[in-house]
Amino acid sequence: MPRKTTTRERLIGTAAELFWKQGYAQTGVNEIIQQAQATSGSFYHFFPTKEDLLLAVVDHVAEIFETEVFGPASEAAGNAVERLFAVLEHYRQRLLDSGFIFGSPMGSLAAEVSENHPLVHARLVEIQTTWTERVEELLTDARDQLPHDLDRGSLARFVVSTMEGAALQARVTHSLALFDASVAQLRDYFSLLESPERHVEPIPVQVRPRPRMQPQAADWRSW
Amino acid sequence: MPRKTTTRERLIGTAAELFWKQGYAQTGVNEIIQQAQATSGSFYHFFPTKEDLLLAVVDHVAEIFETEVFGPASEAAGNAVERLFAVLEHYRQRLLDSGFIFGSPMGSLAAEVSENHPLVHARLVEIQTTWTERVEELLTDARDQLPHDLDRGSLARFVVSTMEGAALQARVTHSLALFDASVAQLRDYFSLLESPERHVEPIPVQVRPRPRMQPQAADWRSW
DNA sequence: GTCTATACCCTGATAGAC
DNA sequence: GTCTATCAGGGTATAGAC
C-alpha cells in the first residue's frame, strides 16, 4: 500500500471535510478543486455532477465509521457493554482529532440535504439503520448483564440518538462537556440496568416485576 | 390582536420553514420573497442582508420554543419530572405538526452555519445554553424525587443531547420511532433514579453507596 | 413602505486541446 | 486522465420611481 493518494481520493477527502465544516451547499466545486490541488477537468471526469461527489462522500463517511469507530471498538477489551462504550470513545476521539468538525456528520448532512436529494437521503437513512443494528448486536451480546425483559431495540435507538445528539452539540459548542456528560449519564443508566436487583435471571419466579415503559407509553404512539 | 400579519412577519415565518426544510444556503432570497408574497424591495428594506434575516429567524425559533415547548410545559400538571417530560411531549407535537421539518432546528442550522457566521453561531450557542439551564431548573425542582448525590448539570446536558439527537433523527427518518424509543428509555432511567433503593435521603448513614460515574469517568476528560 | 428593473458576481458545468 | 478557457444561470443586492 505504498501507493500514493489518487486525485479521486483527494477530492473525496477534502470534499468531506469541507462539507462537514461548511455544509454542502455552501461549498463550491471550485473550492474543493483548489484545496485538493486538482482541476475542473479532472473533477468532472470523476464526478459528472456535484451530487455524485456527495454520494461518494457519504460512502466515505460510512467507511470511516466502520474502520475507525465501530470496527476497532468491536475488538476492544472487556465485555459487550464495554465494547459499546468503546464505540463512543472512538467517536469522541474522531471529534477531538477533527477539531470538532466531525460531529454528527451524517445527521447534519441529512438535515441539509434530505429534501432536495432523495437518493442521498435514502443512503443516509440506510447507514443510520446499520448503526442502530450494530448497537443492538452489542446489546444482544450483553444480554446476560442486562434485564431479561429489556427492549433492546428501543435501547439501541436511544444510544444512537444520544450519540448523535451529543456529537452535534459538541460540534456546535466546540466543547466536549456535553458529550462527556451524556456518556457519563448513559454509563450510569447501564450500571443501574446491570445492578442485581434489576437483573433477574430468567427464572419463573420474578422478583418485584417493576412495570417497564411500554405500558405507560401508550399515549406516545409510535409511527 | 386582530392585527393582520405584517410583511416582516410573513418573511420571517416562511424563511424559517424554508431554512428548516432545505437549509440556509439552499434557500434563495427570491424563493422566500415569492412564497411570502412580498417583493425584493420590501425584503431589503427590512433585512439589509440575508444574514440579518437569518438572525431574525433564529430569534423566532427561540421564541417558538419558549411559547410552545418550554412555556406550556412549565404549567403542565404533575410534579417536576412530569413537567420535564411535558417538554419532550410538546417538542414531539411540534415535530408531528410540522411534518418532521421541525427537527432540531437549532442544531441543524448551527451545523450548517457556524463556520461562516460567527454572530449567528454565538446566538445559537446562547440559546442552547438557556435550554440546558431550563432543564436543570426542572431537575432542581425535582430534587426530592432524585438521588441527593445526582449531578444535575450533567443530567440536564444529557436530556438536552438526547432531545436534540432524537429530534434530528426523527426528522431524517420521517418517523417518531426513534424519538419515542429515546423518550421511553429516558423515562426508564428516571424511574430507576427515583426508585427507593437509589433515593437515599440526606441522612448521615448511607445505604450501600454505589459509586457514581464521576470517579470512573476520569479518563473522559471534560474540556 | 412597497414596487420594478437591473447590476454584478460566483456557481456548477462543458468543450476541446494535450 | 489532466488541463485551460469559457458559458449560461441563478445568486445577492441596489437604484430609483411611486
PDB file of C-alpha atoms in Angstrom, chain B residues 55-173:
ATOM      1  CA  LEU B  55     -30.648  36.214  12.817  1.00  0.00           C
ATOM      2  CA  ALA B  56     -34.313  37.168  12.930  1.00  0.00           C
ATOM      3  CA  VAL B  57     -35.249  33.584  12.123  1.00  0.00           C
ATOM      4  CA  VAL B  58     -33.074  32.254  14.918  1.00  0.00           C
ATOM      5  CA  ASP B  59     -34.762  34.543  17.403  1.00  0.00           C
ATOM      6  CA  HIS B  60     -38.103  33.480  16.003  1.00  0.00           C
ATOM      7  CA  VAL B  61     -37.283  29.830  16.645  1.00  0.00           C
ATOM      8  CA  ALA B  62     -36.159  30.604  20.173  1.00  0.00           C
ATOM      9  CA  GLU B  63     -39.496  32.295  20.709  1.00  0.00           C
ATOM     10  CA  ILE B  64     -41.380  29.262  19.425  1.00  0.00           C
ATOM     11  CA  PHE B  65     -39.526  27.067  21.874  1.00  0.00           C
ATOM     12  CA  GLU B  66     -40.392  29.464  24.625  1.00  0.00           C
ATOM     13  CA  THR B  67     -44.078  29.809  23.817  1.00  0.00           C
ATOM     14  CA  GLU B  68     -44.809  26.323  22.535  1.00  0.00           C
ATOM     15  CA  VAL B  69     -42.359  23.944  24.137  1.00  0.00           C
ATOM     16  CA  PHE B  70     -40.899  25.126  27.423  1.00  0.00           C
ATOM     17  CA  GLY B  71     -43.584  27.590  28.366  1.00  0.00           C
ATOM     18  CA  PRO B  72     -46.652  25.349  28.240  1.00  0.00           C
ATOM     19  CA  ALA B  73     -44.711  22.510  29.824  1.00  0.00           C
ATOM     20  CA  SER B  74     -43.844  24.567  32.855  1.00  0.00           C
ATOM     21  CA  GLU B  75     -47.549  24.925  33.527  1.00  0.00           C
ATOM     22  CA  ALA B  76     -48.273  21.258  32.960  1.00  0.00           C
ATOM     23  CA  ALA B  77     -49.830  19.128  35.657  1.00  0.00           C
ATOM     24  CA  GLY B  78     -47.832  16.809  37.847  1.00  0.00           C
ATOM     25  CA  ASN B  79     -44.511  17.011  39.585  1.00  0.00           C
ATOM     26  CA  ALA B  80     -41.309  18.472  38.189  1.00  0.00           C
ATOM     27  CA  VAL B  81     -40.261  15.274  36.449  1.00  0.00           C
ATOM     28  CA  GLU B  82     -43.613  15.158  34.723  1.00  0.00           C
ATOM     29  CA  ARG B  83     -43.143  18.741  33.617  1.00  0.00           C
ATOM     30  CA  LEU B  84     -39.789  17.780  32.138  1.00  0.00           C
ATOM     31  CA  PHE B  85     -41.406  15.068  30.094  1.00  0.00           C
ATOM     32  CA  ALA B  86     -44.099  17.502  29.095  1.00  0.00           C
ATOM     33  CA  VAL B  87     -41.356  19.496  27.387  1.00  0.00           C
ATOM     34  CA  LEU B  88     -40.482  16.447  25.341  1.00  0.00           C
ATOM     35  CA  GLU B  89     -44.136  15.837  24.581  1.00  0.00           C
ATOM     36  CA  HIS B  90     -44.536  19.360  23.259  1.00  0.00           C
ATOM     37  CA  TYR B  91     -41.408  19.014  21.189  1.00  0.00           C
ATOM     38  CA  ARG B  92     -42.858  15.826  19.796  1.00  0.00           C
ATOM     39  CA  GLN B  93     -46.049  17.604  18.897  1.00  0.00           C
ATOM     40  CA  ARG B  94     -44.220  20.337  17.010  1.00  0.00           C
ATOM     41  CA  LEU B  95     -42.294  17.661  15.161  1.00  0.00           C
ATOM     42  CA  LEU B  96     -45.522  15.988  14.159  1.00  0.00           C
ATOM     43  CA  ASP B  97     -47.407  19.161  13.245  1.00  0.00           C
ATOM     44  CA  SER B  98     -44.608  20.360  11.024  1.00  0.00           C
ATOM     45  CA  GLY B  99     -44.355  17.109   9.116  1.00  0.00           C
ATOM     46  CA  PHE B 100     -40.969  16.398  10.730  1.00  0.00           C
ATOM     47  CA  ILE B 101     -39.437  19.596   9.437  1.00  0.00           C
ATOM     48  CA  PHE B 102     -39.115  20.993  12.942  1.00  0.00           C
ATOM     49  CA  GLY B 103     -36.423  18.543  13.969  1.00  0.00           C
ATOM     50  CA  SER B 104     -33.516  20.023  15.862  1.00  0.00           C
ATOM     51  CA  PRO B 105     -33.978  23.348  14.061  1.00  0.00           C
ATOM     52  CA  MET B 106     -31.230  24.913  16.099  1.00  0.00           C
ATOM     53  CA  GLY B 107     -28.814  22.056  15.796  1.00  0.00           C
ATOM     54  CA  SER B 108     -29.057  21.699  12.062  1.00  0.00           C
ATOM     55  CA  LEU B 109     -28.831  25.417  11.468  1.00  0.00           C
ATOM     56  CA  ALA B 110     -25.842  25.542  13.752  1.00  0.00           C
ATOM     57  CA  ALA B 111     -24.136  22.759  11.915  1.00  0.00           C
ATOM     58  CA  GLU B 112     -24.578  24.441   8.588  1.00  0.00           C
ATOM     59  CA  VAL B 113     -23.896  27.960   9.599  1.00  0.00           C
ATOM     60  CA  SER B 114     -21.460  28.026  12.477  1.00  0.00           C
ATOM     61  CA  GLU B 115     -18.285  28.304  10.473  1.00  0.00           C
ATOM     62  CA  ASN B 116     -19.213  31.242   8.265  1.00  0.00           C
ATOM     63  CA  HIS B 117     -21.482  33.276  10.531  1.00  0.00           C
ATOM     64  CA  PRO B 118     -19.905  33.811  13.938  1.00  0.00           C
ATOM     65  CA  LEU B 119     -22.682  36.101  15.108  1.00  0.00           C
ATOM     66  CA  VAL B 120     -25.386  33.577  14.399  1.00  0.00           C
ATOM     67  CA  HIS B 121     -23.294  30.841  15.887  1.00  0.00           C
ATOM     68  CA  ALA B 122     -22.862  32.737  19.133  1.00  0.00           C
ATOM     69  CA  ARG B 123     -26.579  33.284  19.374  1.00  0.00           C
ATOM     70  CA  LEU B 124     -27.290  29.614  18.782  1.00  0.00           C
ATOM     71  CA  VAL B 125     -24.890  28.534  21.490  1.00  0.00           C
ATOM     72  CA  GLU B 126     -26.512  31.012  23.837  1.00  0.00           C
ATOM     73  CA  ILE B 127     -29.966  29.621  23.162  1.00  0.00           C
ATOM     74  CA  GLN B 128     -28.811  26.091  23.655  1.00  0.00           C
ATOM     75  CA  THR B 129     -27.310  27.059  26.975  1.00  0.00           C
ATOM     76  CA  THR B 130     -30.614  28.570  28.007  1.00  0.00           C
ATOM     77  CA  TRP B 131     -32.409  25.308  27.307  1.00  0.00           C
ATOM     78  CA  THR B 132     -29.937  23.371  29.353  1.00  0.00           C
ATOM     79  CA  GLU B 133     -30.462  25.759  32.239  1.00  0.00           C
ATOM     80  CA  ARG B 134     -34.218  25.432  31.891  1.00  0.00           C
ATOM     81  CA  VAL B 135     -33.925  21.677  32.161  1.00  0.00           C
ATOM     82  CA  GLU B 136     -31.586  21.991  35.097  1.00  0.00           C
ATOM     83  CA  GLU B 137     -34.119  24.166  36.892  1.00  0.00           C
ATOM     84  CA  LEU B 138     -36.734  21.479  36.443  1.00  0.00           C
ATOM     85  CA  LEU B 139     -34.322  18.932  37.872  1.00  0.00           C
ATOM     86  CA  THR B 140     -33.694  21.177  40.817  1.00  0.00           C
ATOM     87  CA  ASP B 141     -37.428  21.403  41.406  1.00  0.00           C
ATOM     88  CA  ALA B 142     -37.480  17.631  41.332  1.00  0.00           C
ATOM     89  CA  ARG B 143     -34.562  17.204  43.665  1.00  0.00           C
ATOM     90  CA  ASP B 144     -36.595  15.429  46.313  1.00  0.00           C
ATOM     91  CA  GLN B 145     -37.508  12.687  43.895  1.00  0.00           C
ATOM     92  CA  LEU B 146     -33.941  12.147  42.739  1.00  0.00           C
ATOM     93  CA  PRO B 147     -30.776  10.866  44.394  1.00  0.00           C
ATOM     94  CA  HIS B 148     -29.246  13.590  46.510  1.00  0.00           C
ATOM     95  CA  ASP B 149     -25.798  12.990  45.055  1.00  0.00           C
ATOM     96  CA  LEU B 150     -27.011  13.411  41.491  1.00  0.00           C
ATOM     97  CA  ASP B 151     -25.025  15.679  39.189  1.00  0.00           C
ATOM     98  CA  ARG B 152     -27.934  17.707  37.876  1.00  0.00           C
ATOM     99  CA  GLY B 153     -25.879  19.711  35.401  1.00  0.00           C
ATOM    100  CA  SER B 154     -24.670  16.539  33.800  1.00  0.00           C
ATOM    101  CA  LEU B 155     -28.140  15.047  33.680  1.00  0.00           C
ATOM    102  CA  ALA B 156     -29.556  18.230  32.167  1.00  0.00           C
ATOM    103  CA  ARG B 157     -26.978  18.115  29.390  1.00  0.00           C
ATOM    104  CA  PHE B 158     -27.824  14.513  28.814  1.00  0.00           C
ATOM    105  CA  VAL B 159     -31.515  15.291  28.477  1.00  0.00           C
ATOM    106  CA  VAL B 160     -30.867  18.088  26.011  1.00  0.00           C
ATOM    107  CA  SER B 161     -28.484  15.983  23.935  1.00  0.00           C
ATOM    108  CA  THR B 162     -30.988  13.190  23.775  1.00  0.00           C
ATOM    109  CA  MET B 163     -33.799  15.560  22.929  1.00  0.00           C
ATOM    110  CA  GLU B 164     -31.845  17.098  20.075  1.00  0.00           C
ATOM    111  CA  GLY B 165     -30.470  13.825  18.799  1.00  0.00           C
ATOM    112  CA  ALA B 166     -33.872  12.194  18.845  1.00  0.00           C
ATOM    113  CA  ALA B 167     -35.486  15.134  17.070  1.00  0.00           C
ATOM    114  CA  LEU B 168     -32.776  15.163  14.426  1.00  0.00           C
ATOM    115  CA  GLN B 169     -33.246  11.506  13.747  1.00  0.00           C
ATOM    116  CA  ALA B 170     -36.997  11.783  13.693  1.00  0.00           C
ATOM    117  CA  ARG B 171     -36.535  14.334  11.002  1.00  0.00           C
ATOM    118  CA  VAL B 172     -34.110  12.265   8.989  1.00  0.00           C
ATOM    119  CA  THR B 173     -36.157   9.077   9.135  1.00  0.00           C
TER     120      THR B 173
END
